[in-house]
Amino acid sequence: MPVQPPSLPDRAARLGWPLRGDLAFLNHGSFGSVPTPIQNAYDRHRQAVEADPIEVLGRQCEGLLAGVRRRVAEFVNADPDAIGLVTNASAGVGAVLRSVPLPAGARLVTTNHVYNAVRMAMRHRAVEVGGTVEEVHLPLRAVGPIDLSPLLDSIRRDDPPAVVIVDQITSPTAAVLDVRSVVAACRARGVAVLIDGAHAPGMLPMDLSSIDADWYTGNLHKWTCAPKGCGFLHASPRVRGITHPETISHNLGQGFEKEFGWQGTRDLAAWLTIPDALDLWDSIGTAAVRDHNHALCRAGKELLEQAWGVAPIQASTRDAMGSMAIISLPQRIRGPFENPDSLMVHLHDEHRVEVPVIDWEGQWHVRISAHLHNTIEDYERLAAAIGRALKALDATAASSPAPA
Amino acid sequence: MPVQPPSLPDRAARLGWPLRGDLAFLNHGSFGSVPTPIQNAYDRHRQAVEADPIEVLGRQCEGLLAGVRRRVAEFVNADPDAIGLVTNASAGVGAVLRSVPLPAGARLVTTNHVYNAVRMAMRHRAVEVGGTVEEVHLPLRAVGPIDLSPLLDSIRRDDPPAVVIVDQITSPTAAVLDVRSVVAACRARGVAVLIDGAHAPGMLPMDLSSIDADWYTGNLHKWTCAPKGCGFLHASPRVRGITHPETISHNLGQGFEKEFGWQGTRDLAAWLTIPDALDLWDSIGTAAVRDHNHALCRAGKELLEQAWGVAPIQASTRDAMGSMAIISLPQRIRGPFENPDSLMVHLHDEHRVEVPVIDWEGQWHVRISAHLHNTIEDYERLAAAIGRALKALDATAASSPAPA
């Protein structure tokens, strides 16, 4: 039997989540979910904005956002002056790709595990400067973290890249990468490096000062459950002066803090809710929540691997996996489904299981997530749903005429 | 006596606004305000997103946004395929400045009435290409609309600009500009032209097809009172294929509609509320609301000009003014106040009047707004507040020792 996740304080169980009650929501990773106390805080901030709009959005904005940046900085172990708020990690990546000097013909380097939106942003920028995007191939490993040496070799080539972008937790493959080794290799060669930590805050212990990348971007609406539209870009002192947000506004030329502090009229209330979200996890125990989610995810992963009789393709140790995991699907499940999305829709519509189905190098997988709204029964439901689809396939095969 | 604004259906009076009850809110123009029915619709959309996040943000997103774009297109008289949603007009301007081809040394042209954030975005882009920003000087006029001939002359120079950006309603001076003549001049010379209609939707009748600029951007959170973070960029077929959002994401290369349809995880509920906002104004009468707001603004303007004994500096006819206006302040009000912001804070903190104070060419003005939450008493309160400050100045002067 898989290990059961550790227990948490009672208040964790009483949080309240807005998810429909009949849904086994195994995709926290894509867009997160906002528990009731954070939603309530969001409503309060929004009411404060709407009661006295110019006072809050105009005159108090800078001070309020300074408080948010301090709280984020504390959470990620960084200097508050290094933190700029953005809508999401894609906007953080975009800001960097616009700000980093790229010579004509620049080589932009990432891995084959790169988030597809970041791949597209890199390609777009590469085309603008007549450059290239190189995706270094890294195989998954069933035991221990992924070996990054092919990436490090590419960084150490005689013609070093103009910029390297690497995920701390990969999106399609849910793998934790040892980004410190990547940053070290880049720093040694004077290569600009951005860590895409879209999934990291709330899933991994955060220590941006010790990672010391030129830039680090992350989402706070995923694993720390802030309202949607909450991300940050961390810029080291080495690059802070050249880093601008995607939307240039009034404060151009007044420094990183002020430029990111006003990017046009937007829903400031979402950003003001970030400290409420981080405080909630602190009150429960940020590390305990991480531990719980990792253990539940691992239990779900092992349950599914056993149920489907598939070998692990990804290590489930803490240095290789957080609170997301991928599990191979039995190959023959593909039969009746046109593509991974069709199976995903089938699971949602017929079984009320929400889980991404991912084609990775020709093999279909599910990517599961675990957060406090999940229980082991959610993974059992997924196991059973796939089991029923396989049984239906067997029945169809048995009743079909024998091949000629 | 100033004319009274026309009456509206009862339901307009019963809308409900979230503004604090003791505030004379004369700055609808900066960030808008969200009346209760629109706020309720926003809450419903948010609950739907949070109940089934991947279903709504993932699978239904494209169809839902197609519906929003259709409704916006109907409102602005345009092709739905021409509409891309953005956070705000600044993000629309930014997308254009990133997308429009700018040769080295490009001349970017606007006017001295340009919104400051747009000025900064133009400067930033000009620096990147070694170009220049030219701000054509246009004087205000007390009778009739502003004369645009200096701008048209600049467009018709032997070395035409690479791009022209002009406001349909200017932000610091609340003037309606005849953008059709600017577009015609640009089209005749093959000059790329963007109309910044940040304030126009809800204030002016909208007919983007007849304006036929290359691009037109506007906000829906100002005068149509959608939740904050709702703007659009309209791209003509001539430029649609080269126009990308600021945040490049999954759909790069799949066309304008799909690229603007996904810009990373964000608060989709705000955008989904746009049709509810537009439907609300339709149900009251969009033209009647515009008429009411213009008439109330004009009444407020004339009341203030009479109260302070100042001459109009801006025409108040429909072709020159919408539902914002600027009024000169008596010069001596500046005495005790360090800068325009100090007077704005004084008015808010001491008199509960929210109104921007603007230094325009060395003279201080207020920029008033009028929407359904305003009554003529709001402008009377502003008149009286300035009157009291002037009386206090007189008293101080009378009790001071005679100058040596």
PDB file of N, CA and C in Angstrom, chain B residues 222-274:
ATOM      1  N   LYS B 222     -13.181  52.065 -17.846  1.00  0.00           N
ATOM      2  CA  LYS B 222     -13.417  53.470 -17.503  1.00  0.00           C
ATOM      3  C   LYS B 222     -14.910  53.779 -17.646  1.00  0.00           C
ATOM      4  N   TRP B 223     -15.329  54.173 -18.833  1.00  0.00           N
ATOM      5  CA  TRP B 223     -16.661  54.747 -18.982  1.00  0.00           C
ATOM      6  C   TRP B 223     -17.748  53.710 -19.192  1.00  0.00           C
ATOM      7  N   THR B 224     -17.372  52.454 -19.520  1.00  0.00           N
ATOM      8  CA  THR B 224     -18.395  51.407 -19.559  1.00  0.00           C
ATOM      9  C   THR B 224     -18.364  50.578 -18.275  1.00  0.00           C
ATOM     10  N   CYS B 225     -17.466  50.913 -17.343  1.00  0.00           N
ATOM     11  CA  CYS B 225     -17.538  50.410 -15.957  1.00  0.00           C
ATOM     12  C   CYS B 225     -17.358  48.903 -15.820  1.00  0.00           C
ATOM     13  N   ALA B 226     -16.619  48.275 -16.738  1.00  0.00           N
ATOM     14  CA  ALA B 226     -16.250  46.872 -16.555  1.00  0.00           C
ATOM     15  C   ALA B 226     -15.226  46.782 -15.418  1.00  0.00           C
ATOM     16  N   PRO B 227     -14.976  45.567 -14.902  1.00  0.00           N
ATOM     17  CA  PRO B 227     -13.950  45.434 -13.860  1.00  0.00           C
ATOM     18  C   PRO B 227     -12.589  45.919 -14.374  1.00  0.00           C
ATOM     19  N   LYS B 228     -11.756  46.366 -13.461  1.00  0.00           N
ATOM     20  CA  LYS B 228     -10.435  46.861 -13.841  1.00  0.00           C
ATOM     21  C   LYS B 228      -9.623  45.756 -14.533  1.00  0.00           C
ATOM     22  N   GLY B 229      -8.955  46.126 -15.598  1.00  0.00           N
ATOM     23  CA  GLY B 229      -8.167  45.147 -16.353  1.00  0.00           C
ATOM     24  C   GLY B 229      -8.808  44.755 -17.672  1.00  0.00           C
ATOM     25  N   CYS B 230      -9.770  45.583 -18.141  1.00  0.00           N
ATOM     26  CA  CYS B 230     -10.496  45.290 -19.374  1.00  0.00           C
ATOM     27  C   CYS B 230     -10.245  46.369 -20.422  1.00  0.00           C
ATOM     28  N   GLY B 231      -9.443  46.038 -21.402  1.00  0.00           N
ATOM     29  CA  GLY B 231      -9.222  46.925 -22.536  1.00  0.00           C
ATOM     30  C   GLY B 231      -9.234  46.106 -23.814  1.00  0.00           C
ATOM     31  N   PHE B 232      -9.161  46.780 -24.945  1.00  0.00           N
ATOM     32  CA  PHE B 232      -9.098  46.046 -26.213  1.00  0.00           C
ATOM     33  C   PHE B 232      -8.159  46.752 -27.176  1.00  0.00           C
ATOM     34  N   LEU B 233      -7.662  45.983 -28.111  1.00  0.00           N
ATOM     35  CA  LEU B 233      -6.900  46.526 -29.232  1.00  0.00           C
ATOM     36  C   LEU B 233      -7.606  46.096 -30.504  1.00  0.00           C
ATOM     37  N   HIS B 234      -7.970  47.063 -31.329  1.00  0.00           N
ATOM     38  CA  HIS B 234      -8.575  46.793 -32.631  1.00  0.00           C
ATOM     39  C   HIS B 234      -7.476  46.903 -33.686  1.00  0.00           C
ATOM     40  N   ALA B 235      -7.352  45.881 -34.516  1.00  0.00           N
ATOM     41  CA  ALA B 235      -6.322  45.881 -35.565  1.00  0.00           C
ATOM     42  C   ALA B 235      -6.999  45.716 -36.918  1.00  0.00           C
ATOM     43  N   SER B 236      -6.726  46.635 -37.821  1.00  0.00           N
ATOM     44  CA  SER B 236      -7.313  46.545 -39.165  1.00  0.00           C
ATOM     45  C   SER B 236      -6.719  45.344 -39.896  1.00  0.00           C
ATOM     46  N   PRO B 237      -7.411  44.862 -40.943  1.00  0.00           N
ATOM     47  CA  PRO B 237      -6.857  43.717 -41.693  1.00  0.00           C
ATOM     48  C   PRO B 237      -5.461  44.019 -42.241  1.00  0.00           C
ATOM     49  N   ARG B 238      -5.150  45.283 -42.470  1.00  0.00           N
ATOM     50  CA  ARG B 238      -3.841  45.653 -43.024  1.00  0.00           C
ATOM     51  C   ARG B 238      -2.699  45.279 -42.105  1.00  0.00           C
ATOM     52  N   VAL B 239      -2.927  45.290 -40.782  1.00  0.00           N
ATOM     53  CA  VAL B 239      -1.834  45.084 -39.824  1.00  0.00           C
ATOM     54  C   VAL B 239      -2.081  43.889 -38.902  1.00  0.00           C
ATOM     55  N   ARG B 240      -3.225  43.223 -39.081  1.00  0.00           N
ATOM     56  CA  ARG B 240      -3.594  42.197 -38.104  1.00  0.00           C
ATOM     57  C   ARG B 240      -2.550  41.077 -38.040  1.00  0.00           C
ATOM     58  N   GLY B 241      -2.033  40.722 -39.199  1.00  0.00           N
ATOM     59  CA  GLY B 241      -1.102  39.593 -39.264  1.00  0.00           C
ATOM     60  C   GLY B 241       0.234  39.857 -38.599  1.00  0.00           C
ATOM     61  N   ILE B 242       0.588  41.125 -38.398  1.00  0.00           N
ATOM     62  CA  ILE B 242       1.890  41.427 -37.782  1.00  0.00           C
ATOM     63  C   ILE B 242       1.741  41.849 -36.327  1.00  0.00           C
ATOM     64  N   THR B 243       0.505  41.843 -35.812  1.00  0.00           N
ATOM     65  CA  THR B 243       0.252  42.389 -34.475  1.00  0.00           C
ATOM     66  C   THR B 243       0.200  41.290 -33.430  1.00  0.00           C
ATOM     67  N   HIS B 244       1.098  41.373 -32.457  1.00  0.00           N
ATOM     68  CA  HIS B 244       1.174  40.380 -31.377  1.00  0.00           C
ATOM     69  C   HIS B 244       0.911  41.053 -30.034  1.00  0.00           C
ATOM     70  N   PRO B 245       0.349  40.325 -29.072  1.00  0.00           N
ATOM     71  CA  PRO B 245       0.202  40.898 -27.731  1.00  0.00           C
ATOM     72  C   PRO B 245       1.569  41.050 -27.072  1.00  0.00           C
ATOM     73  N   GLU B 246       1.624  41.853 -26.018  1.00  0.00           N
ATOM     74  CA  GLU B 246       2.900  42.028 -25.316  1.00  0.00           C
ATOM     75  C   GLU B 246       3.406  40.697 -24.769  1.00  0.00           C
ATOM     76  N   THR B 247       2.516  39.916 -24.167  1.00  0.00           N
ATOM     77  CA  THR B 247       2.918  38.614 -23.637  1.00  0.00           C
ATOM     78  C   THR B 247       2.712  37.556 -24.712  1.00  0.00           C
ATOM     79  N   ILE B 248       3.807  37.019 -25.219  1.00  0.00           N
ATOM     80  CA  ILE B 248       3.746  35.955 -26.213  1.00  0.00           C
ATOM     81  C   ILE B 248       3.499  34.641 -25.465  1.00  0.00           C
ATOM     82  N   SER B 249       2.570  33.836 -25.965  1.00  0.00           N
ATOM     83  CA  SER B 249       2.265  32.587 -25.269  1.00  0.00           C
ATOM     84  C   SER B 249       2.051  31.460 -26.280  1.00  0.00           C
ATOM     85  N   HIS B 250       1.351  30.405 -25.833  1.00  0.00           N
ATOM     86  CA  HIS B 250       1.195  29.181 -26.623  1.00  0.00           C
ATOM     87  C   HIS B 250       0.814  29.408 -28.077  1.00  0.00           C
ATOM     88  N   ASN B 251      -0.048  30.401 -28.327  1.00  0.00           N
ATOM     89  CA  ASN B 251      -0.684  30.488 -29.641  1.00  0.00           C
ATOM     90  C   ASN B 251       0.086  31.313 -30.663  1.00  0.00           C
ATOM     91  N   LEU B 252       1.356  31.583 -30.403  1.00  0.00           N
ATOM     92  CA  LEU B 252       2.164  32.335 -31.375  1.00  0.00           C
ATOM     93  C   LEU B 252       2.062  31.692 -32.753  1.00  0.00           C
ATOM     94  N   GLY B 253       1.813  32.530 -33.746  1.00  0.00           N
ATOM     95  CA  GLY B 253       1.769  32.049 -35.123  1.00  0.00           C
ATOM     96  C   GLY B 253       0.411  31.520 -35.537  1.00  0.00           C
ATOM     97  N   GLN B 254      -0.553  31.496 -34.601  1.00  0.00           N
ATOM     98  CA  GLN B 254      -1.890  30.988 -34.913  1.00  0.00           C
ATOM     99  C   GLN B 254      -2.878  32.112 -35.214  1.00  0.00           C
ATOM    100  N   GLY B 255      -2.359  33.326 -35.387  1.00  0.00           N
ATOM    101  CA  GLY B 255      -3.219  34.435 -35.783  1.00  0.00           C
ATOM    102  C   GLY B 255      -3.598  35.326 -34.615  1.00  0.00           C
ATOM    103  N   PHE B 256      -4.006  36.534 -34.967  1.00  0.00           N
ATOM    104  CA  PHE B 256      -4.352  37.599 -34.017  1.00  0.00           C
ATOM    105  C   PHE B 256      -5.340  37.122 -32.953  1.00  0.00           C
ATOM    106  N   GLU B 257      -6.423  36.487 -33.422  1.00  0.00           N
ATOM    107  CA  GLU B 257      -7.481  36.073 -32.496  1.00  0.00           C
ATOM    108  C   GLU B 257      -6.946  35.142 -31.414  1.00  0.00           C
ATOM    109  N   LYS B 258      -6.214  34.116 -31.844  1.00  0.00           N
ATOM    110  CA  LYS B 258      -5.737  33.128 -30.870  1.00  0.00           C
ATOM    111  C   LYS B 258      -4.599  33.681 -30.021  1.00  0.00           C
ATOM    112  N   GLU B 259      -3.756  34.507 -30.612  1.00  0.00           N
ATOM    113  CA  GLU B 259      -2.644  35.042 -29.812  1.00  0.00           C
ATOM    114  C   GLU B 259      -3.151  35.941 -28.687  1.00  0.00           C
ATOM    115  N   PHE B 260      -4.111  36.821 -29.003  1.00  0.00           N
ATOM    116  CA  PHE B 260      -4.666  37.680 -27.949  1.00  0.00           C
ATOM    117  C   PHE B 260      -5.590  36.888 -27.026  1.00  0.00           C
ATOM    118  N   GLY B 261      -6.085  35.739 -27.500  1.00  0.00           N
ATOM    119  CA  GLY B 261      -7.003  34.927 -26.708  1.00  0.00           C
ATOM    120  C   GLY B 261      -6.336  34.158 -25.578  1.00  0.00           C
ATOM    121  N   TRP B 262      -5.010  34.072 -25.617  1.00  0.00           N
ATOM    122  CA  TRP B 262      -4.309  33.466 -24.470  1.00  0.00           C
ATOM    123  C   TRP B 262      -3.000  34.190 -24.230  1.00  0.00           C
ATOM    124  N   GLN B 263      -2.935  34.914 -23.129  1.00  0.00           N
ATOM    125  CA  GLN B 263      -1.729  35.665 -22.767  1.00  0.00           C
ATOM    126  C   GLN B 263      -1.243  35.222 -21.391  1.00  0.00           C
ATOM    127  N   GLY B 264      -1.365  33.908 -21.125  1.00  0.00           N
ATOM    128  CA  GLY B 264      -0.972  33.387 -19.814  1.00  0.00           C
ATOM    129  C   GLY B 264      -2.143  33.445 -18.843  1.00  0.00           C
ATOM    130  N   THR B 265      -1.976  32.774 -17.704  1.00  0.00           N
ATOM    131  CA  THR B 265      -3.044  32.725 -16.700  1.00  0.00           C
ATOM    132  C   THR B 265      -3.340  34.126 -16.172  1.00  0.00           C
ATOM    133  N   ARG B 266      -4.589  34.498 -16.202  1.00  0.00           N
ATOM    134  CA  ARG B 266      -5.023  35.809 -15.733  1.00  0.00           C
ATOM    135  C   ARG B 266      -6.462  35.695 -15.280  1.00  0.00           C
ATOM    136  N   ASP B 267      -6.991  36.821 -14.807  1.00  0.00           N
ATOM    137  CA  ASP B 267      -8.363  36.843 -14.307  1.00  0.00           C
ATOM    138  C   ASP B 267      -9.326  36.897 -15.486  1.00  0.00           C
ATOM    139  N   LEU B 268      -9.635  35.741 -16.056  1.00  0.00           N
ATOM    140  CA  LEU B 268     -10.538  35.699 -17.212  1.00  0.00           C
ATOM    141  C   LEU B 268     -11.916  36.258 -16.843  1.00  0.00           C
ATOM    142  N   ALA B 269     -12.319  36.120 -15.581  1.00  0.00           N
ATOM    143  CA  ALA B 269     -13.660  36.555 -15.170  1.00  0.00           C
ATOM    144  C   ALA B 269     -13.892  38.027 -15.474  1.00  0.00           C
ATOM    145  N   ALA B 270     -12.853  38.847 -15.354  1.00  0.00           N
ATOM    146  CA  ALA B 270     -13.011  40.279 -15.651  1.00  0.00           C
ATOM    147  C   ALA B 270     -13.419  40.457 -17.112  1.00  0.00           C
ATOM    148  N   TRP B 271     -12.723  39.789 -18.010  1.00  0.00           N
ATOM    149  CA  TRP B 271     -13.048  39.908 -19.432  1.00  0.00           C
ATOM    150  C   TRP B 271     -14.443  39.347 -19.723  1.00  0.00           C
ATOM    151  N   LEU B 272     -14.822  38.277 -19.024  1.00  0.00           N
ATOM    152  CA  LEU B 272     -16.131  37.677 -19.276  1.00  0.00           C
ATOM    153  C   LEU B 272     -17.267  38.593 -18.821  1.00  0.00           C
ATOM    154  N   THR B 273     -16.937  39.575 -17.982  1.00  0.00           N
ATOM    155  CA  THR B 273     -17.947  40.505 -17.477  1.00  0.00           C
ATOM    156  C   THR B 273     -18.228  41.642 -18.464  1.00  0.00           C
ATOM    157  N   ILE B 274     -17.376  41.791 -19.463  1.00  0.00           N
ATOM    158  CA  ILE B 274     -17.545  42.903 -20.415  1.00  0.00           C
ATOM    159  C   ILE B 274     -18.943  42.902 -21.055  1.00  0.00           C
TER     160      ILE B 274
END
